[in-house]
JSON list of C-alpha atoms in Angstrom, two decimals:
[
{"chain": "D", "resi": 984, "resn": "UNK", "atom": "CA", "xyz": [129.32, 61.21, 71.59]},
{"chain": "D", "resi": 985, "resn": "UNK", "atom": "CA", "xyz": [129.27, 59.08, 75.17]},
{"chain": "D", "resi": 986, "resn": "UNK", "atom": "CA", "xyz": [130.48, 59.36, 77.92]},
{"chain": "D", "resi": 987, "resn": "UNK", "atom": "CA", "xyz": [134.16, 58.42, 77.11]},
{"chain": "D", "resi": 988, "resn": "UNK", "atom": "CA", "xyz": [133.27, 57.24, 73.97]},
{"chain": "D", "resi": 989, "resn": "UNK", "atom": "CA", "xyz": [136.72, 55.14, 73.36]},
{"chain": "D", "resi": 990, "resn": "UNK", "atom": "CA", "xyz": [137.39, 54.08, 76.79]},
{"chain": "D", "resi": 991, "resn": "UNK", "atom": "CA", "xyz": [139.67, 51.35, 78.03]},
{"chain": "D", "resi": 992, "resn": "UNK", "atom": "CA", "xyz": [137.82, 48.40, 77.73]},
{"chain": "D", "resi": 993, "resn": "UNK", "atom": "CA", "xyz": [138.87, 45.41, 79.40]},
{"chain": "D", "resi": 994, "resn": "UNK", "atom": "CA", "xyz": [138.36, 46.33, 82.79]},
{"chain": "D", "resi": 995, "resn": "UNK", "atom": "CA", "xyz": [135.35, 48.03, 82.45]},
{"chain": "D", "resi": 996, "resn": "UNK", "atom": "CA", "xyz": [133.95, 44.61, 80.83]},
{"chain": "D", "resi": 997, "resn": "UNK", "atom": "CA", "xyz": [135.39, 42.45, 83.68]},
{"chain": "D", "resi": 998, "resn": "UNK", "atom": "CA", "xyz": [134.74, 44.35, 86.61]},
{"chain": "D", "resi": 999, "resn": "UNK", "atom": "CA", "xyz": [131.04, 45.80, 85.47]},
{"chain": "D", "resi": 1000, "resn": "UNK", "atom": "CA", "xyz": [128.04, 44.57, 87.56]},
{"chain": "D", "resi": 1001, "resn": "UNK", "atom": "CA", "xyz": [125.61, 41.75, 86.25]},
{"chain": "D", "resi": 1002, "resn": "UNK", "atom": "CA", "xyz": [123.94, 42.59, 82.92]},
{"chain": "D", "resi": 1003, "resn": "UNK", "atom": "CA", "xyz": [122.15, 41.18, 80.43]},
{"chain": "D", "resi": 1004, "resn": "UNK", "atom": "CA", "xyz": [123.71, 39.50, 77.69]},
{"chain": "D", "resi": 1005, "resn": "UNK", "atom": "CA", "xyz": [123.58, 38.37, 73.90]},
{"chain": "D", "resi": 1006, "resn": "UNK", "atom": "CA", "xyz": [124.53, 35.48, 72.52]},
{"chain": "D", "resi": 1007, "resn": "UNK", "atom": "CA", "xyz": [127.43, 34.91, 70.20]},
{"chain": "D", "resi": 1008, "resn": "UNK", "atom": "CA", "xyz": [129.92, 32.23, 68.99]},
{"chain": "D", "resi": 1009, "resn": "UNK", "atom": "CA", "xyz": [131.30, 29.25, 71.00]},
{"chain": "D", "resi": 1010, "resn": "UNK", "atom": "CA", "xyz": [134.83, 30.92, 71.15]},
{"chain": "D", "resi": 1011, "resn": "UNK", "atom": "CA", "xyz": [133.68, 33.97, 73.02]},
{"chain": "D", "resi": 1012, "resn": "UNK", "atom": "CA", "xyz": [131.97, 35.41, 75.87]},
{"chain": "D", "resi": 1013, "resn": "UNK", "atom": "CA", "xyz": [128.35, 36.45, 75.75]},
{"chain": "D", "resi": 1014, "resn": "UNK", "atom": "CA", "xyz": [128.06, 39.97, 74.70]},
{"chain": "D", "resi": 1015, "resn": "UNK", "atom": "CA", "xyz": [126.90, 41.93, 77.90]},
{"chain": "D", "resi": 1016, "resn": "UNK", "atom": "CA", "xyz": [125.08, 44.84, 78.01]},
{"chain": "D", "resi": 1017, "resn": "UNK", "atom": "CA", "xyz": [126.54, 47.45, 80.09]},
{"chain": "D", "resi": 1018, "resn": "UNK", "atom": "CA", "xyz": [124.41, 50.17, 79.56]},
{"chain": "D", "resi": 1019, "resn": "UNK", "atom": "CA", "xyz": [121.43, 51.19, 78.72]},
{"chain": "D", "resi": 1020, "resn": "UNK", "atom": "CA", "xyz": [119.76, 55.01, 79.54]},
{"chain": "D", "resi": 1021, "resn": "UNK", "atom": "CA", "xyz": [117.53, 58.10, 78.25]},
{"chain": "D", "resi": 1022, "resn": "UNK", "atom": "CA", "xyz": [117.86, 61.58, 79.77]},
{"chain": "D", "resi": 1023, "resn": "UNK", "atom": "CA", "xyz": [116.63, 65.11, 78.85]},
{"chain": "D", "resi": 1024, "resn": "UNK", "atom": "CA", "xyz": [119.76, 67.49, 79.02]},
{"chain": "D", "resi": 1025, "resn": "UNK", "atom": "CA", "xyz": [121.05, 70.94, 78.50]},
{"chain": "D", "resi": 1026, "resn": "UNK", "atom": "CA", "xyz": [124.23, 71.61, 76.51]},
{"chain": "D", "resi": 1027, "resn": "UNK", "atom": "CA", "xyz": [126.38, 73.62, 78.64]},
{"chain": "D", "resi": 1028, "resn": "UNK", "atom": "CA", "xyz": [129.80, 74.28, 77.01]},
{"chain": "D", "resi": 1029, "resn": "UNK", "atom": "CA", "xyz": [131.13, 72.99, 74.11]},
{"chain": "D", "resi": 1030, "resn": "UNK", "atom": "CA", "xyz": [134.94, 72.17, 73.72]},
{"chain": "D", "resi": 1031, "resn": "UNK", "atom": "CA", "xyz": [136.36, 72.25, 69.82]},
{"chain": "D", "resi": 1032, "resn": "UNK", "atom": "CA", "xyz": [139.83, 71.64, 71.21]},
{"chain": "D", "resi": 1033, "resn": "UNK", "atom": "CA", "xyz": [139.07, 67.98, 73.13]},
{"chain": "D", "resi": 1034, "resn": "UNK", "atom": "CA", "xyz": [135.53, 67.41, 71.25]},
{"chain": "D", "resi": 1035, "resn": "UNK", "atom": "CA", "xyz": [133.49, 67.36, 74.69]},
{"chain": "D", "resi": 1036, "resn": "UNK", "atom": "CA", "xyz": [130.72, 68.18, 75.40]},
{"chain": "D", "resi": 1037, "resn": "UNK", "atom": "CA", "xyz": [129.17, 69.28, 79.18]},
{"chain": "D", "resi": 1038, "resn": "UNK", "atom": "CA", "xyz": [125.78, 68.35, 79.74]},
{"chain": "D", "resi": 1039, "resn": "UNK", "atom": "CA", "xyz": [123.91, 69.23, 83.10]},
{"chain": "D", "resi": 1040, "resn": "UNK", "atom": "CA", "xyz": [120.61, 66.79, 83.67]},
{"chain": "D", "resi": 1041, "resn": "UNK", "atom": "CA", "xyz": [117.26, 67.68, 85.33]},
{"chain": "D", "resi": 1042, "resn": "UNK", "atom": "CA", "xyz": [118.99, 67.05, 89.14]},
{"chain": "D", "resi": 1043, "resn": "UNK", "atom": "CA", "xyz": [121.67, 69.66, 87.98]},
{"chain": "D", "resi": 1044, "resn": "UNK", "atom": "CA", "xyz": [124.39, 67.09, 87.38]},
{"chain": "D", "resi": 1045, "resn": "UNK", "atom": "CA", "xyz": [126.85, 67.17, 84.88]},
{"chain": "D", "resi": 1046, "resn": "UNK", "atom": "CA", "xyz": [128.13, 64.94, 82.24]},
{"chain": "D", "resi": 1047, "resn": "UNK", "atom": "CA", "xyz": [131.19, 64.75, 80.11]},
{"chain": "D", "resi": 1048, "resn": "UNK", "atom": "CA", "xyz": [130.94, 63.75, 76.92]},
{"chain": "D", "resi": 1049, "resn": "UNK", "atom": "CA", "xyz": [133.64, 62.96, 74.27]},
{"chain": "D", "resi": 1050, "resn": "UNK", "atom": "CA", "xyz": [133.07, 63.03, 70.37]},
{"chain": "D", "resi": 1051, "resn": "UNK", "atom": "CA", "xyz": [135.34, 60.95, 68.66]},
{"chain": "D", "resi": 1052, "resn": "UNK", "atom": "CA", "xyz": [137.50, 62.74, 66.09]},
{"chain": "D", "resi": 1053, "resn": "UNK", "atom": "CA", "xyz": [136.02, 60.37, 63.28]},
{"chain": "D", "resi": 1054, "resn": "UNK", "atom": "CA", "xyz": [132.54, 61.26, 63.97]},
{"chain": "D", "resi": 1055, "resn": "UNK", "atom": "CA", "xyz": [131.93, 64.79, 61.93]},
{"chain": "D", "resi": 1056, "resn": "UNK", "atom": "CA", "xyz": [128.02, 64.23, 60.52]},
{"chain": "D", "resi": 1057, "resn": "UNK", "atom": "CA", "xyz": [126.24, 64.82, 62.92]},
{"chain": "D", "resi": 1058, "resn": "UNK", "atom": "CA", "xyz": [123.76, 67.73, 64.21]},
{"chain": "D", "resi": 1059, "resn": "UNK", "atom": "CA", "xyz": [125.53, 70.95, 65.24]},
{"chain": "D", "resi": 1060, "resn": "UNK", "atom": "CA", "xyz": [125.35, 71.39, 68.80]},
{"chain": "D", "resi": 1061, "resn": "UNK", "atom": "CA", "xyz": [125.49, 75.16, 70.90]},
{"chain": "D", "resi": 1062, "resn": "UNK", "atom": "CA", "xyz": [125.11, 75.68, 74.72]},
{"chain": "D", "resi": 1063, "resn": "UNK", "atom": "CA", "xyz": [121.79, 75.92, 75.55]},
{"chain": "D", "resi": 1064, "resn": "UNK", "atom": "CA", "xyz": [120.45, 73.43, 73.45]},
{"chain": "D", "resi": 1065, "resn": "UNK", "atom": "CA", "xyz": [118.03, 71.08, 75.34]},
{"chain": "D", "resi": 1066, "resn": "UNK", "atom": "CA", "xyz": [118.36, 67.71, 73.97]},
{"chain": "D", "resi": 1067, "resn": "UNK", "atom": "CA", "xyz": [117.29, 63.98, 74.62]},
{"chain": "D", "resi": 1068, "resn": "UNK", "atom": "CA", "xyz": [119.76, 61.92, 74.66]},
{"chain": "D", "resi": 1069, "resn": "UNK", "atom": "CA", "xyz": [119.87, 57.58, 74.79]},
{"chain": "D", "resi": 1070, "resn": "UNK", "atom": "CA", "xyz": [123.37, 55.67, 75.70]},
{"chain": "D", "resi": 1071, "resn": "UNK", "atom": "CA", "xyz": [123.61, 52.01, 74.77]},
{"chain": "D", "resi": 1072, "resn": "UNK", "atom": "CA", "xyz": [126.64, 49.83, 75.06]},
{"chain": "D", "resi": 1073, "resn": "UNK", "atom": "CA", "xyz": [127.70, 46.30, 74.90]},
{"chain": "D", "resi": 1074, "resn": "UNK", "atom": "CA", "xyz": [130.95, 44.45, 75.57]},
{"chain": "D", "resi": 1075, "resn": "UNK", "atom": "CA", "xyz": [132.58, 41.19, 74.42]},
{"chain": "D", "resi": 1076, "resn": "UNK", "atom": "CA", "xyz": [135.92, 39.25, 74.19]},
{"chain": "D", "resi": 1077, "resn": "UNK", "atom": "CA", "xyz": [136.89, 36.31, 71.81]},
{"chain": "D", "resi": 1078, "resn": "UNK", "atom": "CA", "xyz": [140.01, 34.39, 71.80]},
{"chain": "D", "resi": 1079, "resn": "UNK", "atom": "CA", "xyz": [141.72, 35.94, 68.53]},
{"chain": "D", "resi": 1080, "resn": "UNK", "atom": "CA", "xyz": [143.09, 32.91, 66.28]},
{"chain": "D", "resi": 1081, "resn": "UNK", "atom": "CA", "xyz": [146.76, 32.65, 65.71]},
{"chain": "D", "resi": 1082, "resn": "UNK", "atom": "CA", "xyz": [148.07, 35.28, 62.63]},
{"chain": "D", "resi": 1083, "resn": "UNK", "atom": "CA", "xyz": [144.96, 37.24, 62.82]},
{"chain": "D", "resi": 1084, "resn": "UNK", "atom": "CA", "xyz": [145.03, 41.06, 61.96]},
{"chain": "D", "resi": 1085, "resn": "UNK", "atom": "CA", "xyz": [144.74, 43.46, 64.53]},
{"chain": "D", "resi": 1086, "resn": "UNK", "atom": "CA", "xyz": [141.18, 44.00, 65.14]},
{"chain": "D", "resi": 1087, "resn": "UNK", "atom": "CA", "xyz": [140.25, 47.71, 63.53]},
{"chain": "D", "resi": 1088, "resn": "UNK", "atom": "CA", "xyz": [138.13, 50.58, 65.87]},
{"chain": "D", "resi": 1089, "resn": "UNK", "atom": "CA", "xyz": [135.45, 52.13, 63.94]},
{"chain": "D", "resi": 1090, "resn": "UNK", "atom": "CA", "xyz": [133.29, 55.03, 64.02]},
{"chain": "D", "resi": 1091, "resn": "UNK", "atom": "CA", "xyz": [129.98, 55.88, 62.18]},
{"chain": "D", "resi": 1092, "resn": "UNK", "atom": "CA", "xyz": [127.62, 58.42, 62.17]},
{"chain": "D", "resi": 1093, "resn": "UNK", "atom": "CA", "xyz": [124.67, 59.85, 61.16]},
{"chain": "D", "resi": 1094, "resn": "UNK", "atom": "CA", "xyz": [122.26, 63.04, 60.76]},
{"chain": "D", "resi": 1095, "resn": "UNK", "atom": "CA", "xyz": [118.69, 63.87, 60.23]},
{"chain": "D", "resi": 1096, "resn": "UNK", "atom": "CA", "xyz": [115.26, 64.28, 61.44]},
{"chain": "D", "resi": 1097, "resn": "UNK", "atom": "CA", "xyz": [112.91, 62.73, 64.38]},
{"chain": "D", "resi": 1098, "resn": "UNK", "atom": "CA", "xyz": [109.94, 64.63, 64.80]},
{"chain": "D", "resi": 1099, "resn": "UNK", "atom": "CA", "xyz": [111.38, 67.53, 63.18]},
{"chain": "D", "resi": 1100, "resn": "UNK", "atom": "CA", "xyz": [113.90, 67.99, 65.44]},
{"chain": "D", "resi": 1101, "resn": "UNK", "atom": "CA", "xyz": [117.34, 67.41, 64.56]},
{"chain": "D", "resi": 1102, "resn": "UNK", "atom": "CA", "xyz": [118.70, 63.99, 65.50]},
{"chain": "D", "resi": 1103, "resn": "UNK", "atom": "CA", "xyz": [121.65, 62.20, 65.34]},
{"chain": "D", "resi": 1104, "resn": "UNK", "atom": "CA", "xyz": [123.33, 58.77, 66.14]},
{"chain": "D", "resi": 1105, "resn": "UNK", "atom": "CA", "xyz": [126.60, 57.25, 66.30]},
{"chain": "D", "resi": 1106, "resn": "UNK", "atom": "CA", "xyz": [127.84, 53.96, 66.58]},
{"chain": "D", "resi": 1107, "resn": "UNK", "atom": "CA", "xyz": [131.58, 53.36, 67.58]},
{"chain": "D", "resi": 1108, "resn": "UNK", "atom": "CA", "xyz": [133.52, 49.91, 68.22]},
{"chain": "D", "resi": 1109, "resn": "UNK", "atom": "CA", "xyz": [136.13, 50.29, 70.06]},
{"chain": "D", "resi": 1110, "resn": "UNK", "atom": "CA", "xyz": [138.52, 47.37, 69.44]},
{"chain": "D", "resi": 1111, "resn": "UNK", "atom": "CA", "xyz": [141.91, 46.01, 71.36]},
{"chain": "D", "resi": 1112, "resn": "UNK", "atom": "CA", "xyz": [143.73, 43.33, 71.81]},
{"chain": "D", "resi": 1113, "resn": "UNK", "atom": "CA", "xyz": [145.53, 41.97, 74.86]},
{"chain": "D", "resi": 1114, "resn": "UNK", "atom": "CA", "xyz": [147.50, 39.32, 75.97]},
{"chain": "D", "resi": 1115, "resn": "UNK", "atom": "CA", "xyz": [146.73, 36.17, 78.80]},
{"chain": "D", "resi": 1116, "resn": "UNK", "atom": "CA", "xyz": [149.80, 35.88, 81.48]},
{"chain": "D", "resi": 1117, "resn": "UNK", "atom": "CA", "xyz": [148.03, 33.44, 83.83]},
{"chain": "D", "resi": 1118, "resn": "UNK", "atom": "CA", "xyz": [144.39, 32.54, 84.15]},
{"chain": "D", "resi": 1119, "resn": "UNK", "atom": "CA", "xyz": [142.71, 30.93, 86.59]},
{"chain": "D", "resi": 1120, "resn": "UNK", "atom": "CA", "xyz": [139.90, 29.47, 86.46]},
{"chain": "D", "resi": 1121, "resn": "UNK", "atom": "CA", "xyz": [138.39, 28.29, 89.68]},
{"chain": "D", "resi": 1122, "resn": "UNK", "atom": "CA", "xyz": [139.31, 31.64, 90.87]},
{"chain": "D", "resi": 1123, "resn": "UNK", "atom": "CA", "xyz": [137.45, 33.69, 88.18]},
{"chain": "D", "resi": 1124, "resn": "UNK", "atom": "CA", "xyz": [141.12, 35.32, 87.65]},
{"chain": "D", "resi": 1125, "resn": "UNK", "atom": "CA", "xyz": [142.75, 36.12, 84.65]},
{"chain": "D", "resi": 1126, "resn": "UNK", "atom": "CA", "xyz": [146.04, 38.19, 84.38]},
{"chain": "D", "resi": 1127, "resn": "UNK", "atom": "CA", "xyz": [146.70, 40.21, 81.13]},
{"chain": "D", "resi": 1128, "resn": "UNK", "atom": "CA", "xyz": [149.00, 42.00, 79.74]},
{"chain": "D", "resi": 1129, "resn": "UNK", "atom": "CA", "xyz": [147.95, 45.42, 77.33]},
{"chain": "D", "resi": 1130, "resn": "UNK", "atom": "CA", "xyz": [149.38, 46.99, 74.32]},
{"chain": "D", "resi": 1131, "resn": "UNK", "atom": "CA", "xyz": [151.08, 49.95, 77.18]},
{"chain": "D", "resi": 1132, "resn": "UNK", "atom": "CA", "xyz": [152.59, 46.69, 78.76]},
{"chain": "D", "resi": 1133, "resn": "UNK", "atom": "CA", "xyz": [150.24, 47.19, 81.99]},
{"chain": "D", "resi": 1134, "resn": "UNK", "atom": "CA", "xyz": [149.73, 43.70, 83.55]},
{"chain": "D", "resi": 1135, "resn": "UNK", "atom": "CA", "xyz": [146.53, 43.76, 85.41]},
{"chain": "D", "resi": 1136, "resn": "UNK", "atom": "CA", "xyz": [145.00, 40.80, 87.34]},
{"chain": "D", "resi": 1137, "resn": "UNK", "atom": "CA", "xyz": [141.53, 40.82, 86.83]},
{"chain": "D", "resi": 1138, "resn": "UNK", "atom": "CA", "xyz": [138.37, 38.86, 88.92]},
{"chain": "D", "resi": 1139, "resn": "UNK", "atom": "CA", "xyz": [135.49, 38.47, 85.90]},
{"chain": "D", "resi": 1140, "resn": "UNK", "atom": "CA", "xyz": [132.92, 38.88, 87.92]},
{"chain": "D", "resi": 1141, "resn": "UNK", "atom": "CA", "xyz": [130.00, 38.20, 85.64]},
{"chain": "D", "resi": 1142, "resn": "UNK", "atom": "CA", "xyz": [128.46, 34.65, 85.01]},
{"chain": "D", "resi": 1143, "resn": "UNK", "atom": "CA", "xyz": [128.26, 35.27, 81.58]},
{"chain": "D", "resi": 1144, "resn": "UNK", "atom": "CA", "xyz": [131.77, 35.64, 80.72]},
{"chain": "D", "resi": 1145, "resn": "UNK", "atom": "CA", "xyz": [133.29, 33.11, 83.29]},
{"chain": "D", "resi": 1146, "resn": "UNK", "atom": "CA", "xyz": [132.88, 30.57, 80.39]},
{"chain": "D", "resi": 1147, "resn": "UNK", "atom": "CA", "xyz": [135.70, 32.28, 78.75]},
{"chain": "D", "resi": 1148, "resn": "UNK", "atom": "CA", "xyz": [138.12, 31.46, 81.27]},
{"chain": "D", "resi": 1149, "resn": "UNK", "atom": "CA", "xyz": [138.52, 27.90, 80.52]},
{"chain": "D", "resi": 1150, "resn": "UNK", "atom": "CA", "xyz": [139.32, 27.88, 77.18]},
{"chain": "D", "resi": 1151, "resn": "UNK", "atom": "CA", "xyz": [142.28, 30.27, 77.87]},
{"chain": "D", "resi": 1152, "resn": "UNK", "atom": "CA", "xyz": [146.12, 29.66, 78.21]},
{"chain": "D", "resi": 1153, "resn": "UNK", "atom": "CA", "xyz": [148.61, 31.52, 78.74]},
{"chain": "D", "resi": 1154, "resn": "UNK", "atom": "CA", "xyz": [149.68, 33.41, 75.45]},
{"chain": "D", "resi": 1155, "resn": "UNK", "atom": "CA", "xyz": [146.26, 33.47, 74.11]},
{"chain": "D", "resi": 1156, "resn": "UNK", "atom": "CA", "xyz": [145.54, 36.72, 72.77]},
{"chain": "D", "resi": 1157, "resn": "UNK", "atom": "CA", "xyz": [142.16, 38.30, 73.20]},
{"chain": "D", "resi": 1158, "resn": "UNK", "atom": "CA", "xyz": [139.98, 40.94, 71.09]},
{"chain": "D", "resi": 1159, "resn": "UNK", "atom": "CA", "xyz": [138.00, 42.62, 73.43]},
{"chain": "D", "resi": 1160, "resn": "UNK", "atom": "CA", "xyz": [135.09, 44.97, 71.90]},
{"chain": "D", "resi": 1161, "resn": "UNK", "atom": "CA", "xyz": [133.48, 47.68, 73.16]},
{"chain": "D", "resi": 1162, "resn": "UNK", "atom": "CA", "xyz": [130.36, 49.13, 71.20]},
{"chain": "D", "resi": 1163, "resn": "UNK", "atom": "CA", "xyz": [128.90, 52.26, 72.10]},
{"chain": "D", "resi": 1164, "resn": "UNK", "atom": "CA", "xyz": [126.01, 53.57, 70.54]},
{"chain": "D", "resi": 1165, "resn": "UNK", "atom": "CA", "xyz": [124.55, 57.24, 71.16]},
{"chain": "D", "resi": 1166, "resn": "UNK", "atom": "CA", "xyz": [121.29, 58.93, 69.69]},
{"chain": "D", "resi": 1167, "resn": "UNK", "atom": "CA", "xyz": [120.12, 62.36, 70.53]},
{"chain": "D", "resi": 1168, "resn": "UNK", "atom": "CA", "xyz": [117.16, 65.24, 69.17]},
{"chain": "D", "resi": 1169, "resn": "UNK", "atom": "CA", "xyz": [117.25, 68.72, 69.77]},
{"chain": "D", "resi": 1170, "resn": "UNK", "atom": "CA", "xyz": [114.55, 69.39, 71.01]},
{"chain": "D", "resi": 1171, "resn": "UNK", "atom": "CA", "xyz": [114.44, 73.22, 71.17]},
{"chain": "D", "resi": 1172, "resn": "UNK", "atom": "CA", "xyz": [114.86, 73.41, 66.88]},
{"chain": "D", "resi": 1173, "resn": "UNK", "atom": "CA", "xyz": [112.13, 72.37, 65.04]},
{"chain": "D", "resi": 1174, "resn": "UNK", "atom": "CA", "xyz": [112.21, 72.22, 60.56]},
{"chain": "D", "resi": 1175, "resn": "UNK", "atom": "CA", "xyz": [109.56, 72.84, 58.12]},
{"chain": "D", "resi": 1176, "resn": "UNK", "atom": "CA", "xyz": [109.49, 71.62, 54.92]},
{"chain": "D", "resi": 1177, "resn": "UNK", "atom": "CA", "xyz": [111.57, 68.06, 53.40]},
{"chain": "D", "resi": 1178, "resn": "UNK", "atom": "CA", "xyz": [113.80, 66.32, 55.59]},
{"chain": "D", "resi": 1179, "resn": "UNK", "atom": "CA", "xyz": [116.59, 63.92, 54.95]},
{"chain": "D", "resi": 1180, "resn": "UNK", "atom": "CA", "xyz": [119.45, 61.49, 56.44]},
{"chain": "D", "resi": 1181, "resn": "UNK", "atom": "CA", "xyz": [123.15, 61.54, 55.70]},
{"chain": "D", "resi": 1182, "resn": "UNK", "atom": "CA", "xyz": [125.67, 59.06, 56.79]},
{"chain": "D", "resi": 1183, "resn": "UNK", "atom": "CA", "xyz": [129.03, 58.93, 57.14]},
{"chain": "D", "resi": 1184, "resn": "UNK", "atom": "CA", "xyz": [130.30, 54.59, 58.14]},
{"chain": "D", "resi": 1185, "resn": "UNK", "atom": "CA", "xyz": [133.05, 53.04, 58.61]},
{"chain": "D", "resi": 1186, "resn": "UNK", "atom": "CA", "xyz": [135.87, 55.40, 59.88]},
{"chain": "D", "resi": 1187, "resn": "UNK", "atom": "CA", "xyz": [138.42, 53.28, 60.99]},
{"chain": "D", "resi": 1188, "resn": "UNK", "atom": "CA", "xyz": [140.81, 53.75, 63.56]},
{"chain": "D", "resi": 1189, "resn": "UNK", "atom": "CA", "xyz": [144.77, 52.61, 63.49]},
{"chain": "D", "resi": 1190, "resn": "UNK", "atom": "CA", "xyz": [144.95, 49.58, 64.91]},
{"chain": "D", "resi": 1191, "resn": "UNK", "atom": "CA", "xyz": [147.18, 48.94, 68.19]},
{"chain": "D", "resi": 1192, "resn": "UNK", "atom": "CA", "xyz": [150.25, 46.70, 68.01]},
{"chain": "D", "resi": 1193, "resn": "UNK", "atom": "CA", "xyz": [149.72, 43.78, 71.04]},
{"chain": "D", "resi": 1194, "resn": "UNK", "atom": "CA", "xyz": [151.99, 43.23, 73.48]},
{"chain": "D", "resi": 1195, "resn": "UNK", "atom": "CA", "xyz": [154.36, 40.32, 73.55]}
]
């Protein structure tokens, strides 16, 4: 679970404020953190319908969380629980080479024990893949085309992904990555006795078809 797990990612990476970032091949931008935060919460509804979650902080404010459909091991949850909770999430974009498969979302998740409190995590990539209409590069401007056929014109704000810009064209297509990672304890259950971990990886997603 996060908050909007499977968000829309390209603007979110483009527009996000300066972050740190981690190094990866020549034909992308630096992976940039975009998040990174710890909080003690208390569960306080708990949709089956739309998988979310509503969690209410210390300062009494709330937070939506989704659980993607894909992600079914992990700790049951009921409201009232008191849990702590850590968000981390990084973003990238590569140039994707010509007759490349779609790129693939995926999901994974997993349940035990920290402390003897029930704990789980959960990893998800979100993956899509959009297309360059203009770019330019002076400007920090890039204008892209999704796989809804929403043109957006976008100013990449951060350092660390202004790189990118000159090595794209118009047509290029771009895989742009989104990984969210959650882990959480309940901390009002406790266990006695032998614990253990299960894991559930790799759930993938249906790819999206790009736009043209």
């Amino acid at each position: 679970m996060t908050r909007r797990l499977l968000r829309p990612a390209l603007t979110a990476l483009l527009f996000a404020a300066p972050a740190s970032t981690l190094p990866i091949s020549r034909a992308a931008a630096q992976a940039v953190i975009t998040g990174n935060q710890s909080m003690t919460a208390t569960v306080e509804t708990i949709d089956p319908e739309t998988r979310t979650v509503l969690l209410r902080d210390k300062k009494g404010g709330l937070l939506n969380l989704t659980i993607p459909k894909d992600a079914k091991n992990l700790p049951h949850l009921e409201a009232g629980d008191q849990i702590s909770v850590r968000f981390f999430q990084t973003m990238a974009a590569d140039i994707a080479a010509p007759g490349t498969p779609l790129p693939e979302s995926t999901v994974s998740s997993a349940k035990g024990y920290a402390r003897r409190h029930p704990h789980g995590t959960l990893v998800s990539f979100q993956r899509q893949r959009v297309k360059v209409v203009t770019v330019d590069a002076a400007a920090h401007k890039v204008t892209i085309i999704d796989h809804a056929d929403i043109t957006r014109t976008i100013t990449v704000r951060q350092k660390a992904l202004q790189p990118l810009l000159n090595s794209l064209k118009t047509g290029d297509d771009v895989d742009v990555t989104t990984m969210d990672a959650v882990s959480f304890s309940v901390l009002n259950r406790t266990v006695n006795g032998d614990v253990s971990v299960t894991e559930k990886t790799g759930e993938q997603t249906p790819a999206v078809t790009p736009a043209h």
